[in-house]
Short mmCIF file of C-alpha atoms in Angstrom, two decimals:
data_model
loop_
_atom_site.label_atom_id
_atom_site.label_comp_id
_atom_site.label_asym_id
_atom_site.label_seq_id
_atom_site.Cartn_x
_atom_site.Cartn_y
_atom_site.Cartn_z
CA UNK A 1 65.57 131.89 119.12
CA UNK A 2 64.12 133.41 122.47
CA UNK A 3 65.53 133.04 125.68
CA UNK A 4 62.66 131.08 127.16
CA UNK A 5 64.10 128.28 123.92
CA UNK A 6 67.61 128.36 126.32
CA UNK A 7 68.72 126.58 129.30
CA UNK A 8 72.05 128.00 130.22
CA UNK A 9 74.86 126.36 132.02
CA UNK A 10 76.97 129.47 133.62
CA UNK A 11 80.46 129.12 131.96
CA UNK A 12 82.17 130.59 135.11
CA UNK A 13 80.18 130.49 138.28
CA UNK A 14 78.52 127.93 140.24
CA UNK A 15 74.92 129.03 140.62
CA UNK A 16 72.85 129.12 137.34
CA UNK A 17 71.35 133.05 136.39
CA UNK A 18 68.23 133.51 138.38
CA UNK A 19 67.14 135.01 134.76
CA UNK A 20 67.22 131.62 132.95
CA UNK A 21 63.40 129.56 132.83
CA UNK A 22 64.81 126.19 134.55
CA UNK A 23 67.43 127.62 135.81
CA UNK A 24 66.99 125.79 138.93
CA UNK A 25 67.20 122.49 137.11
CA UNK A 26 70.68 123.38 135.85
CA UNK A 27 72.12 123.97 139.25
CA UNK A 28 75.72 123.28 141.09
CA UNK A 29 76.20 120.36 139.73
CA UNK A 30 76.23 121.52 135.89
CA UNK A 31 78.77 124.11 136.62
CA UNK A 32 81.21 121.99 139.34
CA UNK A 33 84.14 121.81 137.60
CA UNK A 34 84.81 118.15 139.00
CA UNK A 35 81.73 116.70 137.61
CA UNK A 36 82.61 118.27 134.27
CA UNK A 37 85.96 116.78 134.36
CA UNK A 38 84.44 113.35 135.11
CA UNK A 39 81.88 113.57 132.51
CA UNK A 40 84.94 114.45 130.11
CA UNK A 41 86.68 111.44 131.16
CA UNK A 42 83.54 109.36 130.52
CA UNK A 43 83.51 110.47 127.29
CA UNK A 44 87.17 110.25 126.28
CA UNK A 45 87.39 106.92 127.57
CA UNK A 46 84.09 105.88 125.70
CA UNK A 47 85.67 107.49 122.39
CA UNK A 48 88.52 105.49 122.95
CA UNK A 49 87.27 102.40 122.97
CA UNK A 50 84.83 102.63 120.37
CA UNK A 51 87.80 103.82 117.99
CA UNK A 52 89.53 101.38 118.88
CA UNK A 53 87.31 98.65 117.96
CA UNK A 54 86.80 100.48 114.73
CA UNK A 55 90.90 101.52 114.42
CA UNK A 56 92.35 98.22 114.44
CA UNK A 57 90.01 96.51 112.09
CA UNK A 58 91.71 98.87 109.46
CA UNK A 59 95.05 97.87 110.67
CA UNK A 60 94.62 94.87 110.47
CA UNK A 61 92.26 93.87 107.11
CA UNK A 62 95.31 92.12 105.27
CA UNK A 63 95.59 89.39 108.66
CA UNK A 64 91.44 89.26 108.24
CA UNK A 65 91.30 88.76 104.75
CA UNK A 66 93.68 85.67 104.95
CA UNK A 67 92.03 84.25 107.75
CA UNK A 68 88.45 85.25 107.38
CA UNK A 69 88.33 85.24 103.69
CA UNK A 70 90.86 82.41 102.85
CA UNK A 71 93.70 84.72 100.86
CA UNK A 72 95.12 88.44 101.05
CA UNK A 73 94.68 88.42 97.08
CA UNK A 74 92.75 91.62 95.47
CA UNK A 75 89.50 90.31 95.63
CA UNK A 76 89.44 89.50 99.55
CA UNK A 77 90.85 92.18 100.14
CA UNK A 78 88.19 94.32 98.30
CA UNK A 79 85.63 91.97 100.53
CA UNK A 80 87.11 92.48 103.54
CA UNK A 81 86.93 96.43 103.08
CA UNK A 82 83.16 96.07 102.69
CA UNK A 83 83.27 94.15 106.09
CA UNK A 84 84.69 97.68 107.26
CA UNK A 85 81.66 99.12 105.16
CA UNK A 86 78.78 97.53 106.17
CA UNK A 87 79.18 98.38 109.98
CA UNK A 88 78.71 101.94 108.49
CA UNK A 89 75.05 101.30 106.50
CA UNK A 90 74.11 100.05 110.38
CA UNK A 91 74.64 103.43 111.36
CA UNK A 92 71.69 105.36 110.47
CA UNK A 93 69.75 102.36 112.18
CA UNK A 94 71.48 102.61 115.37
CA UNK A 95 71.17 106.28 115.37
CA UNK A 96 67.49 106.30 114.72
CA UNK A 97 66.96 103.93 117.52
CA UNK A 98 69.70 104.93 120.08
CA UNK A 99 68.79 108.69 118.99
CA UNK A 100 65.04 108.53 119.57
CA UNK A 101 65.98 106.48 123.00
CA UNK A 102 68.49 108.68 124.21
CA UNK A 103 66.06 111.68 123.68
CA UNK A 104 63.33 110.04 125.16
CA UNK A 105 64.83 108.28 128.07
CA UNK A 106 68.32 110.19 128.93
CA UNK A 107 71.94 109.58 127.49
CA UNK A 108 73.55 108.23 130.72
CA UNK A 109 72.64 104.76 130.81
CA UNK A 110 71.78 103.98 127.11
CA UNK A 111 75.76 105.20 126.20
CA UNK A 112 76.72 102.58 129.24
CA UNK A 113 74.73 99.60 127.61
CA UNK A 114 76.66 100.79 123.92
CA UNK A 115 79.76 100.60 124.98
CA UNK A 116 79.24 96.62 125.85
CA UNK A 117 77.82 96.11 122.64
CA UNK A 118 80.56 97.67 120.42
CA UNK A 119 83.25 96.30 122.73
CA UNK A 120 81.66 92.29 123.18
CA UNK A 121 81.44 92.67 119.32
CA UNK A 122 84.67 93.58 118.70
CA UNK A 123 86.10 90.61 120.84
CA UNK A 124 83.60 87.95 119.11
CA UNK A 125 86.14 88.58 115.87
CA UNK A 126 88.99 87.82 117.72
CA UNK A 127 86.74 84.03 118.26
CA UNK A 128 85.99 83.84 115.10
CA UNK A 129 87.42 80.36 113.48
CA UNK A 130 89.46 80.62 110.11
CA UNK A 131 88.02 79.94 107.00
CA UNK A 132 90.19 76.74 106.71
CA UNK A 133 88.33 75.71 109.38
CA UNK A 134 84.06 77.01 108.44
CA UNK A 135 84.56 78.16 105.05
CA UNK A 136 81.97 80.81 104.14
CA UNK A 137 80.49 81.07 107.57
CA UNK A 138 83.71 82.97 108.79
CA UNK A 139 82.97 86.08 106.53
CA UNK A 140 79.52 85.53 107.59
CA UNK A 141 79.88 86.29 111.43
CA UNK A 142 82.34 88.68 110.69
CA UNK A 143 79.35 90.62 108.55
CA UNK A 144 77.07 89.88 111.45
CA UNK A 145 79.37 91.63 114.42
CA UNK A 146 80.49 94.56 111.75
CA UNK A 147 76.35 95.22 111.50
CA UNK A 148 76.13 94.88 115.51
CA UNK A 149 79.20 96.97 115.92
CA UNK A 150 77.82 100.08 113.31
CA UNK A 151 74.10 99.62 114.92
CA UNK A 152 75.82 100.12 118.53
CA UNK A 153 78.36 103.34 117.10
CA UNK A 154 75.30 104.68 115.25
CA UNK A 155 74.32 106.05 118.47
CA UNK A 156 77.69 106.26 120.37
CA UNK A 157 79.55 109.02 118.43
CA UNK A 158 76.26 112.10 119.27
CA UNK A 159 75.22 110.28 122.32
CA UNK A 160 79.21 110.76 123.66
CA UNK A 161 79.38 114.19 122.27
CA UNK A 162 76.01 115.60 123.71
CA UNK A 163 76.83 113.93 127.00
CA UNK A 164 79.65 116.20 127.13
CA UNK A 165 78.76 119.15 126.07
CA UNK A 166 75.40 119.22 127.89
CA UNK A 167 77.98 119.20 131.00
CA UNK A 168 80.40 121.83 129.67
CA UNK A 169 80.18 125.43 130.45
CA UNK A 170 79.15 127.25 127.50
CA UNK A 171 82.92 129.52 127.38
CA UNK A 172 84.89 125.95 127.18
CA UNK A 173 82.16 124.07 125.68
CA UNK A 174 84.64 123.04 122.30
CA UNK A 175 88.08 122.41 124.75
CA UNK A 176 86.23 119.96 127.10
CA UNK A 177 84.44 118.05 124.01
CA UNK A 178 87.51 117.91 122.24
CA UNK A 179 88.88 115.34 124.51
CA UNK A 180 86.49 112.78 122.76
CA UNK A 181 88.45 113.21 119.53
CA UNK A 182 91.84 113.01 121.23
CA UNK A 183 90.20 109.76 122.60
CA UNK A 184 89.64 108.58 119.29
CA UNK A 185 93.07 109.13 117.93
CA UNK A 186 95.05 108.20 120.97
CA UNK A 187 92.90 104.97 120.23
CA UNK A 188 94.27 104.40 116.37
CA UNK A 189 97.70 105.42 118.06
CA UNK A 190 97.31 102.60 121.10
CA UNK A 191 96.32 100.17 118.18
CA UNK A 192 99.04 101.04 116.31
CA UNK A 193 101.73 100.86 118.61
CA UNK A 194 100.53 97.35 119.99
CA UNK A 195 99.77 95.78 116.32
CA UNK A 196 103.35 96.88 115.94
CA UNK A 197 105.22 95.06 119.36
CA UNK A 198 103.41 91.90 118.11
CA UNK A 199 104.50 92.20 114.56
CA UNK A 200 107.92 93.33 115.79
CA UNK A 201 107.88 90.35 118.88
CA UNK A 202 105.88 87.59 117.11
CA UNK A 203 106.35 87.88 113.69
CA UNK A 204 104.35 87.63 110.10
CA UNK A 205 104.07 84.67 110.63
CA UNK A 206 102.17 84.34 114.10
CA UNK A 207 100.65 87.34 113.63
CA UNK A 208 99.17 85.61 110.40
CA UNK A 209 98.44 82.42 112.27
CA UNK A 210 97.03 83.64 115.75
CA UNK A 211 98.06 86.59 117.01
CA UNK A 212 96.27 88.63 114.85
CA UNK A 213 92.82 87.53 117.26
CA UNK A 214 94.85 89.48 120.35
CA UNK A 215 94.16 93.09 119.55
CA UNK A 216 90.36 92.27 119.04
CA UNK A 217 90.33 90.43 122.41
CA UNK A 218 92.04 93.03 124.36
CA UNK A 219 87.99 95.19 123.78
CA UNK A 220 86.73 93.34 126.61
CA UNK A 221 89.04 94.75 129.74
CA UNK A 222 88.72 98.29 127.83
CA UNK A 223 84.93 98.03 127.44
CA UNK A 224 84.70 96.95 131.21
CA UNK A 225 86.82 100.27 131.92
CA UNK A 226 84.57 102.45 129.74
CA UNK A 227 81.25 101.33 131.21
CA UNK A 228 82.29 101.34 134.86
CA UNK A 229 83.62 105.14 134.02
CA UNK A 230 79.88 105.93 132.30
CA UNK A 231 78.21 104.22 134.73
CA UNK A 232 79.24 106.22 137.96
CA UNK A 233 78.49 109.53 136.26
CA UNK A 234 74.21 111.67 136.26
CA UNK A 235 72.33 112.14 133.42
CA UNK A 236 73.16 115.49 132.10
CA UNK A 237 72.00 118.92 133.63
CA UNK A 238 70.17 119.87 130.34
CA UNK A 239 68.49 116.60 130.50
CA UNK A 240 67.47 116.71 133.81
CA UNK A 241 65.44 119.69 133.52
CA UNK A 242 63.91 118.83 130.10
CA UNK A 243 62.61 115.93 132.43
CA UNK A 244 61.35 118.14 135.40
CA UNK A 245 60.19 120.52 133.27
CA UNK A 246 58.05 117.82 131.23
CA UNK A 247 59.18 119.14 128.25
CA UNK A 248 60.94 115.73 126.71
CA UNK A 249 59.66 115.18 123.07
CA UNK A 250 57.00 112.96 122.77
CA UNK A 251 59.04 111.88 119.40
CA UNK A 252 61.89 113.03 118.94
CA UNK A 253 62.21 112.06 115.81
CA UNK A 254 58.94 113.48 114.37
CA UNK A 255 60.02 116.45 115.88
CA UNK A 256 63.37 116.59 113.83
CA UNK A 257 61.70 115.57 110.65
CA UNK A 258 58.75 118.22 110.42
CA UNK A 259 60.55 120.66 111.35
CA UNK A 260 62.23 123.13 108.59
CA UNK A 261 65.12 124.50 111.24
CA UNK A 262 65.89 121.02 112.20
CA UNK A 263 65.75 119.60 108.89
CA UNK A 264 68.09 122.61 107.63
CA UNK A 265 70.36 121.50 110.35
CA UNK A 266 70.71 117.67 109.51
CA UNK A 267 71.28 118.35 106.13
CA UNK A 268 74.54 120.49 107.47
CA UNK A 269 75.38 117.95 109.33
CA UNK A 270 75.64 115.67 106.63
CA UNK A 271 77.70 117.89 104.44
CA UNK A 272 79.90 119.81 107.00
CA UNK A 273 81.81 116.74 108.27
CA UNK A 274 82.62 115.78 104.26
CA UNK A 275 86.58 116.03 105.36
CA UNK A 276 86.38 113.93 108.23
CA UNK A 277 86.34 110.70 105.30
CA UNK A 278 89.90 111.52 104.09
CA UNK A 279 90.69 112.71 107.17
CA UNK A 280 90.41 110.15 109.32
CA UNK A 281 89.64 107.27 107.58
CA UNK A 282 92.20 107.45 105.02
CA UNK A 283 94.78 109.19 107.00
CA UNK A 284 94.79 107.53 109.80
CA UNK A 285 92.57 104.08 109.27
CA UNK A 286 93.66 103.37 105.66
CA UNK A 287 96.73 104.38 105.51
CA UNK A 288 98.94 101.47 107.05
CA UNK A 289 97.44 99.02 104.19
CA UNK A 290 97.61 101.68 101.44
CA UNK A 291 101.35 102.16 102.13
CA UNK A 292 101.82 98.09 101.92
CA UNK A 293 99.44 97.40 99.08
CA UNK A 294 99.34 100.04 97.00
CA UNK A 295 103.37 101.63 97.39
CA UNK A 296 104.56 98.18 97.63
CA UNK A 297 105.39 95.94 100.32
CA UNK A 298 109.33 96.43 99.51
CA UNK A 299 108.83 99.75 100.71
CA UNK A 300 106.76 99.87 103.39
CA UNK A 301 106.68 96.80 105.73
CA UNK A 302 103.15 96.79 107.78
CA UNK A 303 105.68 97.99 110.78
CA UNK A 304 107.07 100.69 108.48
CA UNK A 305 103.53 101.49 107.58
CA UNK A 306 102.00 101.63 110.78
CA UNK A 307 105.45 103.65 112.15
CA UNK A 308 104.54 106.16 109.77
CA UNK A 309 100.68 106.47 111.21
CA UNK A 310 102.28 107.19 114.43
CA UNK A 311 103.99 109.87 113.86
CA UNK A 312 100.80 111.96 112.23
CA UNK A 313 98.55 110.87 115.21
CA UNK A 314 101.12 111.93 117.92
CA UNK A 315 101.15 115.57 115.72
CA UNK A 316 96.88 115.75 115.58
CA UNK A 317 96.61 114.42 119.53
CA UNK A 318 98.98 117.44 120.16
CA UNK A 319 97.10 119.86 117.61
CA UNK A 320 93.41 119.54 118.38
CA UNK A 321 93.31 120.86 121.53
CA UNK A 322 95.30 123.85 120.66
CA UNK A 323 92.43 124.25 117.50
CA UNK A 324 89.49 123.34 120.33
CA UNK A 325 91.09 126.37 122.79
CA UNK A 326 91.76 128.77 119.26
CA UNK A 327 87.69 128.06 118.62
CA UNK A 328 86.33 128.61 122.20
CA UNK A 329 88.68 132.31 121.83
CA UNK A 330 88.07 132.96 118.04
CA UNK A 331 84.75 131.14 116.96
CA UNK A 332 83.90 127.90 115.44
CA UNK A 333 83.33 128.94 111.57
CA UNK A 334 87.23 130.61 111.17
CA UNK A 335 88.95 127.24 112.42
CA UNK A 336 86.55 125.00 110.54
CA UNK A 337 87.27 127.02 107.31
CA UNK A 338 90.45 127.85 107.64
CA UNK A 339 91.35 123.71 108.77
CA UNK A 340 89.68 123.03 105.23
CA UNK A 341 91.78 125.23 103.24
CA UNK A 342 95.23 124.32 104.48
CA UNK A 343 93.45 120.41 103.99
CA UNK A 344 92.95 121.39 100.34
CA UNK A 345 96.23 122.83 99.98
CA UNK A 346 98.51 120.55 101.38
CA UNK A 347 96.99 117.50 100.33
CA UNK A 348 98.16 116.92 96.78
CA UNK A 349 102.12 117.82 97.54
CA UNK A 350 101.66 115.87 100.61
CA UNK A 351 100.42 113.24 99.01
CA UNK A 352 102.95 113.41 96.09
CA UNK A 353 106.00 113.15 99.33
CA UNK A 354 104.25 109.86 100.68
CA UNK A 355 103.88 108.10 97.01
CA UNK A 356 107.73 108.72 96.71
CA UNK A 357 108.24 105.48 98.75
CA UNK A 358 110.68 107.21 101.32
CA UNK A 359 110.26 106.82 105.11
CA UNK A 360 111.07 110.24 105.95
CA UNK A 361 109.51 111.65 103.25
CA UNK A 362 105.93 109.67 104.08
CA UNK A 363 106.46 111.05 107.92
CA UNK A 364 106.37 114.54 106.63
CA UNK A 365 103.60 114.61 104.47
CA UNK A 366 101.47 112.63 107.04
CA UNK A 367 102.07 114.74 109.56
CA UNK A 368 101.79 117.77 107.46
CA UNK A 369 98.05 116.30 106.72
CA UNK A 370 97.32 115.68 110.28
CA UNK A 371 97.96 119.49 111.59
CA UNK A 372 96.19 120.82 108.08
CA UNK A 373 93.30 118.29 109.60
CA UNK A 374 93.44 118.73 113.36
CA UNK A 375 90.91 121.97 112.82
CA UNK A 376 88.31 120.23 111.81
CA UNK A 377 88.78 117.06 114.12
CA UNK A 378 88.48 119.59 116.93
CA UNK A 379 85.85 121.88 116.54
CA UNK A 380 83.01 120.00 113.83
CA UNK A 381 81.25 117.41 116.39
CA UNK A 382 81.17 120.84 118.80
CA UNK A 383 79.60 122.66 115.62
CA UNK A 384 77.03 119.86 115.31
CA UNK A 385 76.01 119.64 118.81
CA UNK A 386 75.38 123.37 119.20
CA UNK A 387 73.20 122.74 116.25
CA UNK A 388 69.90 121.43 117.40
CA UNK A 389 68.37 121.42 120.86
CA UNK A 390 68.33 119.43 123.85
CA UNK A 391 64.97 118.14 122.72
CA UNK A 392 66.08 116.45 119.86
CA UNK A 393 70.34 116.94 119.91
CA UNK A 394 70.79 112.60 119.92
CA UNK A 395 68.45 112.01 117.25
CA UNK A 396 68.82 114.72 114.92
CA UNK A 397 72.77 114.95 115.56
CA UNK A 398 73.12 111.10 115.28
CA UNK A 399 71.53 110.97 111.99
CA UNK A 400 72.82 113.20 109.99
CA UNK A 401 76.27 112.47 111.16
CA UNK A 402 75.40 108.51 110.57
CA UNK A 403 74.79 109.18 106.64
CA UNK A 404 77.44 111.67 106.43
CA UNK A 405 80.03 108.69 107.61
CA UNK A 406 78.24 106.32 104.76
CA UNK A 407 78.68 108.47 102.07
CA UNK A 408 82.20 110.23 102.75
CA UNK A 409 83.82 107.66 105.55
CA UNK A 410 83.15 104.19 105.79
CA UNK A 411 83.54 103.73 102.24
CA UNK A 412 86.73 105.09 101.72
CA UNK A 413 89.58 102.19 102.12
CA UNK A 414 86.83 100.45 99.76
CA UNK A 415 86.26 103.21 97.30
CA UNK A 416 90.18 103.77 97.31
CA UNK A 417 91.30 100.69 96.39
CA UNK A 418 89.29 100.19 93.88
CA UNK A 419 90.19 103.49 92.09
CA UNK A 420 93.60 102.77 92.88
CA UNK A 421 93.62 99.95 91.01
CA UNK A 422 91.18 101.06 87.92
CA UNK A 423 93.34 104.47 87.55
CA UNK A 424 97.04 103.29 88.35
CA UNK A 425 97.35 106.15 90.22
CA UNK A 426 98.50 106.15 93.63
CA UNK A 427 97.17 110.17 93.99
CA UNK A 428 93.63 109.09 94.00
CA UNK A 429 93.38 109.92 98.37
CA UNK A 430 94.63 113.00 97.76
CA UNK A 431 92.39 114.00 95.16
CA UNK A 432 89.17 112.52 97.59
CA UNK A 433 90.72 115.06 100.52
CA UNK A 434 90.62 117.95 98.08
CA UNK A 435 86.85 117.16 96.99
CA UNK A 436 85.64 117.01 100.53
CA UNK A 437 87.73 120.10 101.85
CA UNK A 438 85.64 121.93 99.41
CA UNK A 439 82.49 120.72 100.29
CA UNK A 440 83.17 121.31 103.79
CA UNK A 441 84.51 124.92 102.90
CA UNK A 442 81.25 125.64 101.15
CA UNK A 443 79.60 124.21 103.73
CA UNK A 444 80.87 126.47 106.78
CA UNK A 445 79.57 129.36 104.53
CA UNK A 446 75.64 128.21 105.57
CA UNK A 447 76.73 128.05 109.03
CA UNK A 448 75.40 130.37 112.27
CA UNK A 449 78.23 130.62 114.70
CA UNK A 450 77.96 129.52 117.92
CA UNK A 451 80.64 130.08 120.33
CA UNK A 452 79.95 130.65 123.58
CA UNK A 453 76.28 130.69 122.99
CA UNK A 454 74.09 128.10 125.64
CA UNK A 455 72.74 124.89 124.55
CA UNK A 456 69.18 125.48 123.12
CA UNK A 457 66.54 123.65 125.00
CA UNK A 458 63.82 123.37 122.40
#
């Protein structure tokens, strides 16, 4: 790629090179430190409440399947997980639309007007009425909001990151965007902790009869607080001068498609993030119900089980941005590979500790999982946004990272329950977390690294 294909924001000074075509587009402002910080902020506090929208629905599926399905039995709760599903085959909608729109018209205000959607969605299921009370039409709406709250985080998760990182200097590009995934897991850990004071304070029983609604109504205040943040905040520097410049795609997403680079590059994208399923899904999302449902409930009460989910995402909010500094110093491909190895290698004797049933003994293998994990939670949605061009970054990025979630991530609690129950064996999550390390290993092999390197332009 030629330099004229570059837009470069200075790492370390305030003035942009005199060398760099545009370079007078990307001025102060893309290098002030302060703006930077703010535009971090924005997109932490986005992350957060997108996550935890999606977080809590995972937490709490056995309340929603007696309320919204009738009964916690096997079968609702298999329909409940493909409520948690289908907001993930709206994905590559949202992304095609939000991607092509962001590209064409700017991130800024389209990642304001998401953030209301995904939050106003999440608080409609905390109105929905019980299935005592509108049979079938209960899972219905909750179908409805799931599709309007995987259309809206279709284009959230590549908007957030390329909002970010087309503010971040190029030598701390992966330690400022790394925030967003801290966002995302202080989000699960928020969720957790307050599903837990109102099981601890209320009860099974109110939790079972109404105060399961509270944690779904609590989006709206956090949704306000997100788009105010997004909303005082410029359109990115690398943005900016694609617009003064006239160089904005005409389509974006005919661009991404006919091209062989870009199309090389999506299909990466789709494979490279193959850990974050087992990762994060089952790790952290999953994992409160699979302790109750599949160890047994005499083991693991939900409070026990959502205990033990705190204690991993306290050790991968500490870890990633320790990984995210270790990548902006060593490169992107080491941490990424060597985050999937330790994933592969811990996972089965990890997973072996939590099956045993024992409290401490689950804490340790969980947060043994999170560390082995907190490599690739820091450094892959860098990886992907360094991939394509300012041109086309939202659609192309968005994409391929929507289908990647469909096949590897949004089916998970689904897919492991089922196998769970087909095989008997309670080892089947470690054996998914194994699969994908691998592909993402292989993966990272195809991969041109990009550290420190400025954001392409076209």
């Amino acid at each position: 790629m030629t330099t004229s294909d570059r837009l470069d924001v200075p790492a370390d000074r305030h003035e942009a090179s005199p060398e760099t075509p545009g370079a007078a587009a990307v001025d102060v402002v893309a290098a002030n430190r302060k703006v930077v910080r703010k535009a971090t902020v924005a997109g932490a506090v986005g992350s957060f409440v997108e996550w935890y929208d999606y977080g809590i629905y995972g937490l709490l599926v056995t309340y929603l399947a007696i309320n919204i399905m009738g009964e916690a039995d096997a079968g609702n709760l298999f329909l409940t997980n493909v409520g948690f599903l289908v907001s993930f085959v709206a994905r590559p909608f949202g992304s095609v639309i939000c991607g092509y729109l962001g590209d064409k018209i700017g991130r800024k205000g389209l990642l304001a007007t998401l953030l209301v959607l995904i939050s106003a969605a999440t608080a409609a299921i905390g109105l929905i009425p019980s299935h005592a009370v509108i049979g079938v039409a209960a899972p219905a709406l909750l179908v409805l909001l799931r599709v309007l709250q995987g259309f809206s985080a279709g284009g959230e998760v590549a908007g957030a990151m390329s909002f970010v990182g087309e503010y971040a200097p190029d030598s701390r590009r992966n330690c400022m965007m790394s925030f967003i995934a801290v966002g995302s897991f202080v989000a699960l850990m928020f969720g957790s902790a307050f599903s837990a004071v109102l099981i601890t304070t209320l009860g099974d029983a109110s939790m079972t009869s109404w105060a399961w609604r509270v944690p779904f109504l609590l989006a709206v205040p956090l949704g306000y607080v997100g788009f105010y943040i997004r909303r005082q905040l410029e359109e990115t520097p690398h943005f900016k001068a694609l617009r003064e410049q006239n160089t904005v795609a005409r389509n974006p997403l005919r661009e991404a498609f006919t091209s062989r680079r870009h199309l090389k590059a999506i299909a990466l994208t789709i494979f490279l993030p193959a850990l974050n399923g087992p990762g994060y899904y089952l790790l952290f999302v999953y994992m409160p119900t699979y302790l109750k449902t599949s160890l047994g409930a005499h083991n693991f009460s939900m409070l026990r089980a959502l205990t033990v989910t705190s204690f991993s995402l306290v050790a991968i909010v500490i870890c990633i941005p320790l990984m995210a500094r270790l990548s902006d110093r060593i490169g992107r491909k080491p941490v990424l590979a060597g985050s999937a190895v330790a994933s592969a290698a811990v996972s089965y004797p990890m997973f072996r500790l939590i099956t045993t049933g024992d409290f401490g003994l689950a804490c340790v293998g969980t947060v043994v999982l999170a560390i082995a994990f907190s490599g690739h939670a820091a450094v892959v949605h860098t990886m992907l946004a360094e991939m394509f061009p300012t041109t086309v970054r939202y659609s192309a990025y968005s994409i391929g990272f929507s289908v990647s979630t469909i096949i590897f991530g949004g089916s998970a609690p689904l897919v492991m329950t089922e196998l769970i129950q087909s095989t008997g064996s309670n080892l089947v999550p470690a054996y998914a977390s194994v699969i994908t390390a691998l592909i993402t290993l292989v993966t990272v092999a195809f991969l041109r690294e990009t550290k420190g390197q400025p954001l392409a332009a076209r």
